[in-house]
Every structure is written in C-alpha cells, then in structure tokens.
Tab-separated table of C-alpha atoms in Angstrom:
chain	number	residue	atom	x	y	z
A	1	MET	CA	0.178	-0.198	0.566
A	2	PHE	CA	3.057	1.985	0.028
A	3	GLU	CA	6.043	3.050	-0.953
A	4	SER	CA	8.833	2.970	0.859
A	5	PHE	CA	11.034	6.335	1.306
A	6	ALA	CA	14.633	4.580	-0.024
A	7	ALA	CA	12.119	3.469	-2.691
A	8	ARG	CA	12.007	7.239	-3.815
A	9	SER	CA	15.278	8.626	-3.570
A	10	GLY	CA	15.201	10.895	-6.889
A	11	SER	CA	12.340	12.612	-4.748
A	12	ALA	CA	15.225	13.774	-1.648
A	13	GLY	CA	17.418	14.503	-4.943
A	14	GLY	CA	21.180	14.654	-4.905
A	15	GLY	CA	23.750	12.671	-4.483
A	16	PRO	CA	25.209	12.060	-0.695
A	17	ASP	CA	27.582	13.678	-0.379
A	18	GLU	CA	25.123	16.290	-1.389
A	19	ILE	CA	22.986	15.387	2.166
A	20	ARG	CA	25.492	14.990	3.550
A	21	GLY	CA	26.090	18.530	3.374
A	22	TRP	CA	21.851	18.855	3.580
A	23	LYS	CA	22.054	17.702	7.046
A	24	GLU	CA	26.114	19.726	8.550
A	25	ARG	CA	23.847	22.733	7.969
A	26	LEU	CA	20.878	21.276	9.297
A	27	ILE	CA	22.111	20.327	12.767
A	28	SER	CA	25.142	22.889	12.949
A	29	ASP	CA	22.177	25.252	14.510
A	30	PRO	CA	20.258	22.945	16.817
A	31	TYR	CA	17.975	25.515	18.927
A	32	ARG	CA	16.844	27.530	16.249
A	33	SER	CA	13.199	27.362	17.169
A	34	TYR	CA	11.444	25.569	20.094
A	35	LEU	CA	8.189	24.168	17.608
A	36	TYR	CA	5.511	23.062	20.542
A	37	SER	CA	2.558	23.748	18.130
A	38	TYR	CA	1.797	24.919	14.271
A	39	PRO	CA	2.065	27.503	13.239
A	40	HIS	CA	3.402	29.361	16.145
A	41	LYS	CA	1.995	32.131	17.716
A	42	THR	CA	4.275	35.171	15.762
A	43	ALA	CA	2.683	33.693	12.691
A	44	TYR	CA	-1.735	35.070	13.909
A	45	SER	CA	-2.878	38.288	11.999
A	46	GLU	CA	-6.185	40.026	11.872
A	47	LEU	CA	-8.556	38.129	10.764
A	48	GLU	CA	-10.566	39.273	8.213
A	49	PRO	CA	-13.097	38.771	8.077
A	50	LYS	CA	-13.897	37.703	11.714
A	51	ARG	CA	-15.064	33.886	12.577
A	52	SER	CA	-18.213	33.484	14.242
A	53	LEU	CA	-16.993	30.857	16.818
A	54	PRO	CA	-20.363	29.464	17.218
A	55	GLU	CA	-19.928	29.017	13.202
A	56	LEU	CA	-15.930	28.334	13.572
A	57	TRP	CA	-16.568	25.404	16.304
A	58	ARG	CA	-20.251	23.638	14.526
A	59	ASP	CA	-18.680	21.326	12.226
A	60	GLU	CA	-15.622	20.657	14.682
A	61	PRO	CA	-15.062	17.387	13.300
A	62	ALA	CA	-12.534	15.872	16.690
A	63	GLU	CA	-14.302	14.224	19.033
A	64	SER	CA	-13.388	15.204	21.799
A	65	PHE	CA	-12.137	18.669	22.756
A	66	PHE	CA	-9.265	19.793	24.999
A	67	LEU	CA	-10.303	22.396	27.288
A	68	TYR	CA	-7.512	25.665	28.737
A	69	MET	CA	-6.790	27.921	30.933
A	70	HIS	CA	-4.572	30.560	30.891
A	71	ILE	CA	-3.531	32.447	34.278
A	72	PRO	CA	-1.278	34.784	32.583
A	73	PHE	CA	0.508	35.683	36.150
A	74	CYS	CA	2.996	35.291	38.133
A	75	GLY	CA	5.296	35.976	41.235
A	76	ALA	CA	8.196	37.270	38.628
A	77	ARG	CA	9.479	37.469	34.659
A	78	CYS	CA	12.492	34.667	34.517
A	79	GLY	CA	15.048	35.398	32.477
A	80	PHE	CA	14.899	33.491	29.282
A	81	CYS	CA	10.737	33.300	29.562
A	82	ASN	CA	9.336	34.750	26.532
A	83	LEU	CA	5.528	33.978	27.799
A	84	PHE	CA	2.101	36.027	27.909
A	85	THR	CA	2.318	36.475	31.535
A	86	LEU	CA	2.831	38.657	33.759
A	87	PRO	CA	4.093	39.904	36.941
A	88	ASP	CA	1.158	40.827	38.991
A	89	LYS	CA	0.035	38.852	42.482
A	90	ARG	CA	-2.279	41.807	43.140
A	91	ALA	CA	-5.704	39.624	44.665
A	92	ASP	CA	-7.436	42.137	42.871
A	93	VAL	CA	-6.979	42.378	40.076
A	94	HIS	CA	-7.007	38.024	39.980
A	95	GLU	CA	-10.017	38.063	40.649
A	96	THR	CA	-11.549	40.480	38.465
A	97	TYR	CA	-9.786	38.463	35.887
A	98	VAL	CA	-11.199	35.672	36.742
A	99	ASP	CA	-14.584	37.699	36.528
A	100	ALA	CA	-13.613	37.989	32.680
A	101	LEU	CA	-13.028	34.839	32.624
A	102	HIS	CA	-15.880	32.945	33.999
A	103	ARG	CA	-17.873	35.746	32.044
A	104	GLN	CA	-15.793	33.700	29.141
A	105	ALA	CA	-16.980	30.298	29.523
A	106	VAL	CA	-21.047	31.245	29.916
A	107	GLN	CA	-20.484	32.827	26.304
A	108	TRP	CA	-18.415	29.005	24.884
A	109	ALA	CA	-20.665	26.833	26.219
A	110	ARG	CA	-23.134	27.488	24.508
A	111	PHE	CA	-21.381	26.556	21.506
A	112	VAL	CA	-18.601	24.042	22.478
A	113	GLY	CA	-20.979	21.906	25.085
A	114	HIS	CA	-21.482	18.933	23.048
A	115	LYS	CA	-18.090	17.104	22.644
A	116	PRO	CA	-16.659	16.562	25.648
A	117	PHE	CA	-13.681	17.240	27.495
A	118	ALA	CA	-10.983	14.058	27.576
A	119	ARG	CA	-8.311	16.720	29.562
A	120	PHE	CA	-8.711	20.321	30.237
A	121	ALA	CA	-5.389	21.850	32.194
A	122	ILE	CA	-5.089	25.499	33.432
A	123	GLY	CA	-1.704	27.231	32.645
A	124	GLY	CA	0.057	30.621	32.617
A	125	GLY	CA	2.029	32.148	34.293
A	126	THR	CA	1.385	30.682	37.444
A	127	PRO	CA	-2.581	29.451	37.544
A	128	THR	CA	-1.459	28.568	41.804
A	129	LEU	CA	-0.450	31.831	42.743
A	130	LEU	CA	-4.239	32.692	43.107
A	131	GLU	CA	-5.947	32.523	45.523
A	132	PRO	CA	-7.235	29.058	46.730
A	133	ARG	CA	-11.277	30.404	47.365
A	134	LEU	CA	-9.774	32.029	43.037
A	135	LEU	CA	-8.796	28.009	42.506
A	136	GLU	CA	-11.242	26.655	44.032
A	137	ARG	CA	-13.444	28.888	40.818
A	138	LEU	CA	-11.188	27.130	37.853
A	139	PHE	CA	-12.303	23.616	38.720
A	140	ASP	CA	-15.667	25.273	39.324
A	141	ILE	CA	-15.696	27.346	35.722
A	142	ALA	CA	-14.500	23.804	34.039
A	143	GLU	CA	-17.294	22.000	35.708
A	144	ASN	CA	-20.377	23.460	36.328
A	145	VAL	CA	-19.915	25.793	32.810
A	146	MET	CA	-18.356	24.349	30.280
A	147	GLY	CA	-19.358	20.448	31.271
A	148	LEU	CA	-16.187	19.037	32.090
A	149	ASN	CA	-16.242	15.410	34.176
A	150	PRO	CA	-13.393	14.496	36.176
A	151	GLN	CA	-13.467	11.162	36.264
A	152	GLN	CA	-13.121	10.849	32.183
A	153	ALA	CA	-10.854	13.893	31.585
A	154	SER	CA	-6.680	14.518	33.145
A	155	ILE	CA	-6.112	17.067	34.817
A	156	SER	CA	-3.219	19.203	34.363
A	157	VAL	CA	-1.929	22.445	36.963
A	158	GLU	CA	0.715	24.455	35.618
A	159	THR	CA	2.281	25.500	39.740
A	160	SER	CA	6.275	27.271	40.826
A	161	PRO	CA	7.730	26.480	44.613
A	162	GLU	CA	7.058	29.616	46.077
A	163	THR	CA	2.901	29.261	45.755
A	164	VAL	CA	3.001	25.099	46.977
A	165	THR	CA	0.797	25.198	50.193
A	166	ALA	CA	-0.923	21.884	51.641
A	167	GLU	CA	-4.028	24.171	50.742
A	168	ARG	CA	-3.523	24.747	47.276
A	169	LEU	CA	-2.603	20.959	47.497
A	170	ARG	CA	-5.491	19.564	49.024
A	171	ILE	CA	-8.144	21.842	46.218
A	172	LEU	CA	-6.053	20.045	44.263
A	173	LYS	CA	-6.627	16.547	45.270
A	174	GLN	CA	-10.045	17.547	45.529
A	175	ARG	CA	-10.718	17.865	42.149
A	176	GLN	CA	-9.013	14.736	40.754
A	177	VAL	CA	-5.993	16.475	39.428
A	178	ASP	CA	-3.906	13.884	37.580
A	179	ARG	CA	-1.014	16.550	36.670
A	180	VAL	CA	1.519	18.459	38.557
A	181	SER	CA	3.940	20.083	36.649
A	182	MET	CA	6.345	22.307	39.102
A	183	GLY	CA	9.567	24.375	37.193
A	184	ILE	CA	12.699	24.013	39.463
A	185	GLN	CA	14.993	24.390	36.289
A	186	SER	CA	18.788	24.483	38.382
A	187	PHE	CA	18.887	23.287	41.949
A	188	VAL	CA	22.286	25.266	41.640
A	189	GLU	CA	21.571	28.233	43.589
A	190	SER	CA	24.267	30.886	41.468
A	191	GLU	CA	22.405	29.382	38.299
A	192	ALA	CA	18.828	29.821	38.919
A	193	ALA	CA	20.157	32.657	39.891
A	194	ALA	CA	22.188	33.564	35.674
A	195	VAL	CA	18.363	33.628	34.443
A	196	TYR	CA	16.596	35.342	37.784
A	197	ARG	CA	14.707	32.472	38.961
A	198	PRO	CA	12.605	33.901	41.967
A	199	GLN	CA	14.138	30.703	44.783
A	200	GLY	CA	16.696	28.580	45.561
A	201	PRO	CA	17.237	24.933	45.595
A	202	ALA	CA	15.449	24.611	49.345
A	203	GLU	CA	12.612	25.972	48.637
A	204	ALA	CA	12.209	23.250	45.855
A	205	GLU	CA	13.199	20.200	48.016
A	206	ARG	CA	9.809	22.252	50.414
A	207	ALA	CA	7.796	22.145	46.845
A	208	LEU	CA	9.000	19.303	46.798
A	209	GLU	CA	8.735	17.006	49.684
A	210	LEU	CA	4.081	18.317	50.114
A	211	LEU	CA	3.648	16.950	46.575
A	212	LYS	CA	5.614	14.022	46.868
A	213	ARG	CA	3.089	13.829	50.507
A	214	GLU	CA	-0.283	14.538	48.037
A	215	GLN	CA	0.518	11.565	46.021
A	216	PHE	CA	-0.802	12.307	42.645
A	217	PRO	CA	-0.356	10.063	39.869
A	218	ILE	CA	1.452	11.983	37.824
A	219	LEU	CA	4.003	14.500	38.942
A	220	ASN	CA	6.721	16.792	36.759
A	221	VAL	CA	9.909	17.982	36.577
A	222	ASP	CA	11.000	21.123	34.541
A	223	LEU	CA	14.764	21.118	34.214
A	224	ILE	CA	16.510	23.613	31.635
A	225	TYR	CA	20.803	23.069	30.601
A	226	GLY	CA	23.061	25.443	28.789
A	227	LEU	CA	22.183	27.948	31.561
A	228	PRO	CA	25.424	30.597	32.186
A	229	GLY	CA	27.776	28.891	34.496
A	230	GLN	CA	26.123	25.776	34.295
A	231	THR	CA	28.220	22.580	33.592
A	232	VAL	CA	27.464	19.466	32.361
A	233	ASP	CA	28.826	18.067	35.660
A	234	SER	CA	26.946	21.277	37.248
A	235	TRP	CA	23.331	19.467	34.845
A	236	LEU	CA	23.527	16.276	35.648
A	237	TYR	CA	24.224	17.332	39.933
A	238	SER	CA	20.237	18.738	39.068
A	239	LEU	CA	19.101	16.168	37.508
A	240	ASP	CA	20.311	13.028	40.591
A	241	ARG	CA	18.708	15.920	42.819
A	242	ALA	CA	15.299	16.266	40.796
A	243	LEU	CA	15.121	12.179	40.591
A	244	GLN	CA	15.730	11.618	43.953
A	245	TYR	CA	11.590	13.049	44.113
A	246	ALA	CA	11.373	9.995	41.558
A	247	PRO	CA	8.816	11.804	39.382
A	248	GLU	CA	6.768	10.101	37.305
A	249	GLU	CA	8.043	13.009	34.290
A	250	LEU	CA	10.810	14.909	33.313
A	251	PHE	CA	10.564	17.303	31.070
A	252	ILE	CA	14.030	19.049	30.535
A	253	TYR	CA	14.263	22.190	28.019
A	254	PRO	CA	17.573	23.447	26.040
A	255	LEU	CA	17.478	27.348	27.532
A	256	TYR	CA	16.647	30.028	24.498
A	257	THR	CA	16.973	33.277	24.631
A	258	ARG	CA	15.985	35.886	22.007
A	259	ASP	CA	16.698	38.734	22.348
A	260	HIS	CA	13.103	40.297	23.827
A	261	THR	CA	13.578	37.907	27.009
A	262	ILE	CA	15.580	39.417	29.571
A	263	VAL	CA	18.973	36.791	29.806
A	264	LYS	CA	19.612	37.611	25.744
A	265	PRO	CA	21.582	35.605	22.798
A	266	GLU	CA	25.330	36.917	23.540
A	267	ASP	CA	24.687	36.079	27.299
A	268	VAL	CA	25.468	32.313	26.566
A	269	ARG	CA	27.225	32.823	23.529
A	270	ASN	CA	29.788	34.839	26.013
A	271	SER	CA	29.530	31.871	28.620
A	272	GLY	CA	31.803	30.279	26.413
A	273	GLU	CA	31.234	26.488	24.569
A	274	ASP	CA	28.150	25.622	24.145
A	275	ILE	CA	26.843	22.419	26.049
A	276	ARG	CA	23.628	22.502	25.260
A	277	MET	CA	24.193	18.845	22.409
A	278	ALA	CA	26.337	17.649	25.761
A	279	CYS	CA	23.974	18.043	28.779
A	280	TYR	CA	21.119	17.262	26.424
A	281	GLY	CA	23.422	13.444	25.883
A	282	ALA	CA	24.178	12.927	29.654
A	283	ALA	CA	20.256	13.560	30.380
A	284	ARG	CA	19.190	10.506	27.895
A	285	GLU	CA	20.963	8.268	29.151
A	286	LYS	CA	20.811	8.521	32.924
A	287	LEU	CA	17.175	9.289	32.063
A	288	LEU	CA	16.537	6.115	30.324
A	289	ALA	CA	19.302	3.899	32.243
A	290	GLU	CA	16.574	4.762	35.332
A	291	GLY	CA	13.500	2.787	33.443
A	292	TYR	CA	12.532	6.123	32.059
A	293	THR	CA	10.851	6.606	28.407
A	294	GLN	CA	11.773	8.768	26.052
A	295	TYR	CA	8.618	10.212	24.306
A	296	SER	CA	10.236	13.470	22.674
A	297	MET	CA	13.251	15.148	23.043
A	298	ARG	CA	11.734	17.013	25.738
A	299	ARG	CA	9.671	14.657	27.591
A	300	PHE	CA	10.891	12.006	29.746
A	301	ALA	CA	8.291	10.112	31.178
A	302	LYS	CA	7.870	6.008	33.434
A	303	PRO	CA	5.577	4.092	32.737
A	304	GLU	CA	3.188	4.430	34.553
A	305	ALA	CA	2.835	8.198	34.285
A	306	VAL	CA	-0.702	7.683	33.397
A	307	SER	CA	-3.694	8.359	34.881
A	308	ASP	CA	-5.837	6.391	37.857
A	309	LYS	CA	-9.022	6.743	35.888
A	310	THR	CA	-9.993	5.652	32.702
A	311	VAL	CA	-10.491	9.088	30.140
A	312	LEU	CA	-11.642	9.175	27.277
A	313	SER	CA	-8.677	9.585	24.081
A	314	TYR	CA	-7.560	12.391	22.445
A	315	GLY	CA	-5.301	12.891	19.025
A	316	CYS	CA	-1.729	14.219	19.422
A	317	GLN	CA	-2.384	16.586	16.940
A	318	GLU	CA	-4.260	18.043	18.976
A	319	GLU	CA	-7.793	19.790	17.928
A	320	GLY	CA	-10.658	20.387	19.729
A	321	MET	CA	-8.214	23.349	21.979
A	322	VAL	CA	-10.511	25.054	23.736
A	323	GLY	CA	-8.953	28.090	24.961
A	324	LEU	CA	-9.948	30.025	28.068
A	325	GLY	CA	-8.434	33.431	28.506
A	326	CYS	CA	-6.674	35.779	28.021
A	327	GLY	CA	-3.347	34.464	25.654
A	328	ALA	CA	-5.355	31.186	25.332
A	329	ARG	CA	-4.914	29.665	22.239
A	330	SER	CA	-7.401	27.745	21.018
A	331	TYR	CA	-7.596	25.303	18.093
A	332	THR	CA	-10.159	24.065	15.443
A	333	ARG	CA	-9.634	21.991	12.003
A	334	SER	CA	-9.302	25.137	9.477
A	335	VAL	CA	-8.264	28.330	12.290
A	336	HIS	CA	-5.869	28.693	15.334
A	337	TYR	CA	-7.349	31.914	17.534
A	338	ALA	CA	-6.054	33.392	20.735
A	339	SER	CA	-6.064	37.238	22.387
A	340	ARG	CA	-2.910	39.901	21.063
A	341	TYR	CA	0.993	37.845	21.311
A	342	GLY	CA	3.025	40.901	24.283
A	343	VAL	CA	5.637	40.085	26.132
A	344	SER	CA	7.145	42.762	27.284
A	345	ARG	CA	4.938	44.735	30.135
A	346	ARG	CA	2.939	47.242	28.806
A	347	ALA	CA	1.949	45.140	26.128
A	348	THR	CA	1.128	42.277	28.317
A	349	ALA	CA	-0.725	44.903	31.044
A	350	SER	CA	-2.204	46.358	27.579
A	351	ILE	CA	-3.621	43.554	26.436
A	352	ILE	CA	-5.144	41.994	30.193
A	353	ALA	CA	-7.062	44.721	30.263
A	354	ASP	CA	-8.904	45.254	27.090
A	355	TYR	CA	-9.972	41.067	27.763
A	356	VAL	CA	-11.258	42.312	31.043
A	357	ALA	CA	-13.030	44.848	30.312
A	358	ALA	CA	-14.829	43.468	26.624
A	359	GLU	CA	-18.461	42.249	27.350
A	360	ARG	CA	-18.923	39.211	24.113
A	361	TYR	CA	-15.956	37.629	23.322
A	362	ASP	CA	-17.902	35.316	20.563
A	363	THR	CA	-16.258	36.514	17.182
A	364	ALA	CA	-12.591	35.487	16.143
A	365	ASP	CA	-10.871	38.310	15.402
A	366	TYR	CA	-6.583	37.422	15.703
A	367	GLY	CA	-4.344	34.105	14.345
A	368	PHE	CA	-4.032	31.505	10.962
A	369	VAL	CA	-6.550	29.759	9.066
A	370	LEU	CA	-4.755	26.719	7.711
A	371	SER	CA	-5.105	25.681	4.070
A	372	GLU	CA	-5.489	21.678	3.128
A	373	ALA	CA	-2.027	22.355	2.983
A	374	GLU	CA	-0.854	23.413	5.935
A	375	GLN	CA	-3.561	21.036	7.567
A	376	LYS	CA	-1.083	18.725	6.803
A	377	ARG	CA	2.507	20.630	7.447
A	378	ARG	CA	0.854	20.387	11.073
A	379	TYR	CA	-0.565	17.064	11.245
A	380	ILE	CA	3.132	15.606	10.606
A	381	LEU	CA	5.095	18.043	12.071
A	382	LYS	CA	2.629	16.814	15.593
A	383	ALA	CA	3.640	13.339	14.157
A	384	VAL	CA	7.407	13.105	13.451
A	385	LEU	CA	7.985	15.125	16.839
A	386	HIS	CA	7.462	12.287	19.145
A	387	ARG	CA	8.040	9.437	20.121
A	388	GLU	CA	4.999	7.524	18.422
A	389	GLY	CA	5.824	8.863	14.922
A	390	LEU	CA	3.602	9.828	11.804
A	391	ASP	CA	1.727	6.183	11.081
A	392	LEU	CA	0.917	7.173	6.958
A	393	GLY	CA	-2.125	5.288	6.977
A	394	ALA	CA	-3.641	7.623	8.862
A	395	TYR	CA	-1.853	10.127	7.585
A	396	GLU	CA	-3.945	7.975	4.109
A	397	ASN	CA	-7.064	8.301	5.561
A	398	ARG	CA	-7.200	11.635	7.192
A	399	PHE	CA	-6.406	13.629	3.501
A	400	GLY	CA	-6.609	10.748	0.155
A	401	SER	CA	-3.017	11.409	-0.565
A	402	ARG	CA	0.082	9.889	0.625
A	403	THR	CA	2.658	11.333	2.683
A	404	LEU	CA	5.325	11.121	0.356
A	405	ASP	CA	3.545	13.159	-2.983
A	406	ASP	CA	2.186	15.451	-0.347
A	407	HIS	CA	6.369	15.694	0.794
A	408	PRO	CA	9.009	14.377	-1.078
A	409	GLU	CA	12.058	15.730	0.927
A	410	LEU	CA	11.327	13.991	4.091
A	411	GLU	CA	12.973	11.383	2.314
A	412	ARG	CA	15.695	13.927	3.269
A	413	LEU	CA	15.445	12.560	6.733
A	414	GLN	CA	15.986	8.944	6.060
A	415	ARG	CA	18.745	8.970	4.070
A	416	ALA	CA	21.135	12.189	6.303
A	417	GLY	CA	20.001	9.141	9.116
A	418	LEU	CA	17.654	11.926	10.931
A	419	ALA	CA	14.606	8.956	10.468
A	420	VAL	CA	13.596	5.713	9.109
A	421	LEU	CA	10.665	4.462	7.200
A	422	GLU	CA	9.477	0.482	10.114
A	423	ARG	CA	6.129	-0.880	9.575
A	424	ASN	CA	4.627	1.786	7.566
A	425	VAL	CA	5.137	4.642	10.915
A	426	PHE	CA	8.201	6.610	10.653
A	427	ARG	CA	9.692	8.001	12.992
A	428	LEU	CA	12.701	10.399	13.802
A	429	THR	CA	15.762	8.137	14.974
A	430	ASP	CA	17.868	8.729	18.476
A	431	GLU	CA	19.959	11.183	16.326
A	432	GLY	CA	17.039	12.811	14.482
A	433	MET	CA	15.196	13.038	17.723
A	434	ALA	CA	18.385	14.407	19.254
A	435	TYR	CA	17.808	17.426	16.549
A	436	SER	CA	14.265	17.691	16.478
A	437	ASP	CA	14.367	21.620	17.103
A	438	ALA	CA	16.023	21.596	13.738
A	439	ILE	CA	13.641	19.673	11.971
A	440	GLY	CA	10.609	21.113	13.273
A	441	ASP	CA	12.352	24.846	12.145
A	442	TRP	CA	13.100	22.622	8.413
A	443	PHE	CA	10.013	21.541	8.418
A	444	ILE	CA	8.191	25.119	8.373
A	445	SER	CA	5.807	25.307	6.194
A	446	PRO	CA	7.017	29.306	3.338
A	447	GLU	CA	3.983	31.037	4.080
A	448	VAL	CA	4.271	30.957	7.973
A	449	ARG	CA	8.142	31.359	7.978
A	450	LYS	CA	7.607	35.404	6.335
A	451	ARG	CA	4.727	35.601	8.798
A	452	MET	CA	6.937	35.339	11.835
A	453	GLU	CA	9.672	37.204	10.708
A	454	GLY	CA	7.407	39.744	9.949
A	455	TYR	CA	5.938	39.584	13.631
A	456	VAL	CA	6.641	42.430	15.676
A	457	LEU	CA	6.908	41.700	18.381
A	458	VAL	CA	5.504	43.901	22.381
C-alpha cells in the first residue's frame, strides 16, 4: 500500500555528498526554534473577516475537546521567559480576571458543550499564584459552566515552588488533578540566579516534599540545560536532585534566549562553549538507565506515568483545543485563534486590560486560517517530533493522499540517518530526536516562516 521512502531516492534530490552537506547545515544550529505548536503564535495576524465562534465550532470534527485555561500572572518574570505572562501578585487583579474568564466561559459553553472534554489543563503564568478560593473557582467554572466531567478527563495544573502550599494542594487533590507540573530549572543557586529564578534549591525541595506527600498520579519536573555558568557536571547534579523525588515525568529543556527575553542570546554566546548537546546526551543516558522512556526531545516519563482514571481518548494533533482566558490559544481544524501576543510588561498589561473590559467573546479576530496544505504540514510535524512517529496509513485515511507525494523532501531525513520508516510508521532516529528543533524549523512552510519573520513583538 505504501511505497518505501528509500525507493523514491530521486525525490530527495542530490547524491550522498549533497545530503551530507544538507545535514551538516541542518544540525549546525540545533536550537533555532522550539516548535511546540504549528503554526507558531508569531504567525498569527488579524482575521478578515472575523470568524463567528458558534459557526467555527459547529462542525469541528474532533470527537473530544481539550479545555485549557490560561492564568497570565506570575510572581516574577524569569530571564528566559517569552510567554504571555505578567508579574502581578495583587489578589483584586486576579479576581477581576477570573470574573472575566467566567463571563467568557458562559458564552463559550453554548457552542463547545456538544463534545466531552478529554483533557483539562490550567497553565500560565502560575495558576497557583491565585488565592485558594480563586483556584477553586477555576474548577467550578470548568465543571459547572463548561461541563467537564473530572472522572473521564486527565487534569493538569502548573505550579511554582513558592506557591506550593498544603491548602492549594488539597484543592488540587480534591478536584481530581492527575498531573502537577513544576518548573525548577536548576538546583544550583548561582544558576537559578543567573536566569532570575525567584526561588532557590531549598524552596524547590520544600515544594517537592509537599507534592510527594499528596501522591498525585503524575509529578512532572521541568529542568533547563545550558544555563549561564552551568557545566555538564552541575547539570547532572540538578538532574540527580530531581530524581531523588522519583517524579513520574521530567521535561528537560535547552535554554532558549530571544532578543526580548531578559537573558539575551549574547549572554549565552559570551559564556563560552555551548554545552547544550552534551547536557542533553548525558541526561538522556541517565534517564533511560533510570527506567524512563523518551517520548520527545524534551519529555521523559516512567511507564506508570498515567492517570488512575479511564479517560477519553484525544489525538496528539491537539485539535479541538478550547482556550479560555487572555493568552490562551484555541485550535479548530481549520482556524487557530487567540488574543494578541506580547512580552513586554506594558503590552501584556494592555492586552489583559482589554480582555477584562470586554463583554463579548464570541468572535475570533486574530489567528491563522489553515489551508489543507498547512493542515497536512501540522499533522506531520505533531507526529514526527514525538516517539510514536507518523502513521502513513492514518495520514492517507485523513487526507486521501500519500505523505511522500505531498512532501517528498521528508526522504532527506531518512537518507541523512535522522529518520527511519518501519512498518509504515515514519519516525525520528535517536540522532534525529536530538535535533528535533532544527528539523521542526526546517519543515516550516514558506508562508508561515514569512509571517513569523515579519512579526513585530511588543
């Protein structure tokens, strides 16, 4: 049914020397782009005409939806952060924001309530920065307004060490949260300080002790490698400290810097040798030896890292994403949309103020309309960059065409030793997984790249 990629040698273009040169260029800059979604938010622009959300969601084919709430507040902005978040600890500001989120949910429930939610996540920012009563309100909105059944959905909440308290964790436990994710980044005081982390190792360990006591099905810990002043040995020290708490899941991230982050690209370049690939290799070796399975370049999990519930299925392509709150993105098959995006304090505060002041939330006026070609590209990217790989049969069933007919350039990955085709599944090799960021960036369409490069961040 499916042709071998190797059998289509001409489609990749060039002989072995050309492929070797292409690979060298590809991997020479391995951390150029973190493509956690496609199209990237910097490809979004004004939608003309505006889209009616009831009409947009009426024919959404996903069998189940993903409910996401964005809380765009944190205690302090970290040096590497370019997310939509505002350092603001004022409880009255938080309450006004939750009021707006409730107002939005009431309007959206009318046109997304016809499908069940298989996943529910609260992210940010730092959702647990909210006072306990406001944290409770988020779950009330999810269940009583949006119709979430917590017994059939996996539920994830992001937190930070300084906001972990026994009272907040009791709320998460009572509301059937399956996964708590905490960013620690480093257990070395000087490394955390170099990227303006608000807490030290002692605070992180205090929070971990409380989290382990509650025995959530999945505890996730985020760590970053390539920090200023870090060495491979100090990176492994942080990894060892995290492993002492036996988290079911770890996300390991290379340090990304942008011109608009506090820590600038030149700060990393000036710190000497780029150790990120060496850190990745050392961490991968240790985590595999500790019984973790690698699911992507960043995610490592124990086989038992699953919810205790029988949850509804949800595809890795992440369509049917219902994003509530300012900064949240929503995904239907043909349109991705969100509020405006900003990083500076002034821009973020202005966007949040507009959201809070709004009375209606029933149109999409900012986002990206996906042509069928972009839908295919998204489908491939979301599959290939994960361990499961791209099922060629599933692709053909969905789109009615063959993967290689649509994208013959994918054969370059196989000829370069970065991917393999096994039993009609196209997946990255171990080497390819290490260069996921470069591969993702290479596969971006010219249209999306042009829009990303033309984006002016405020």
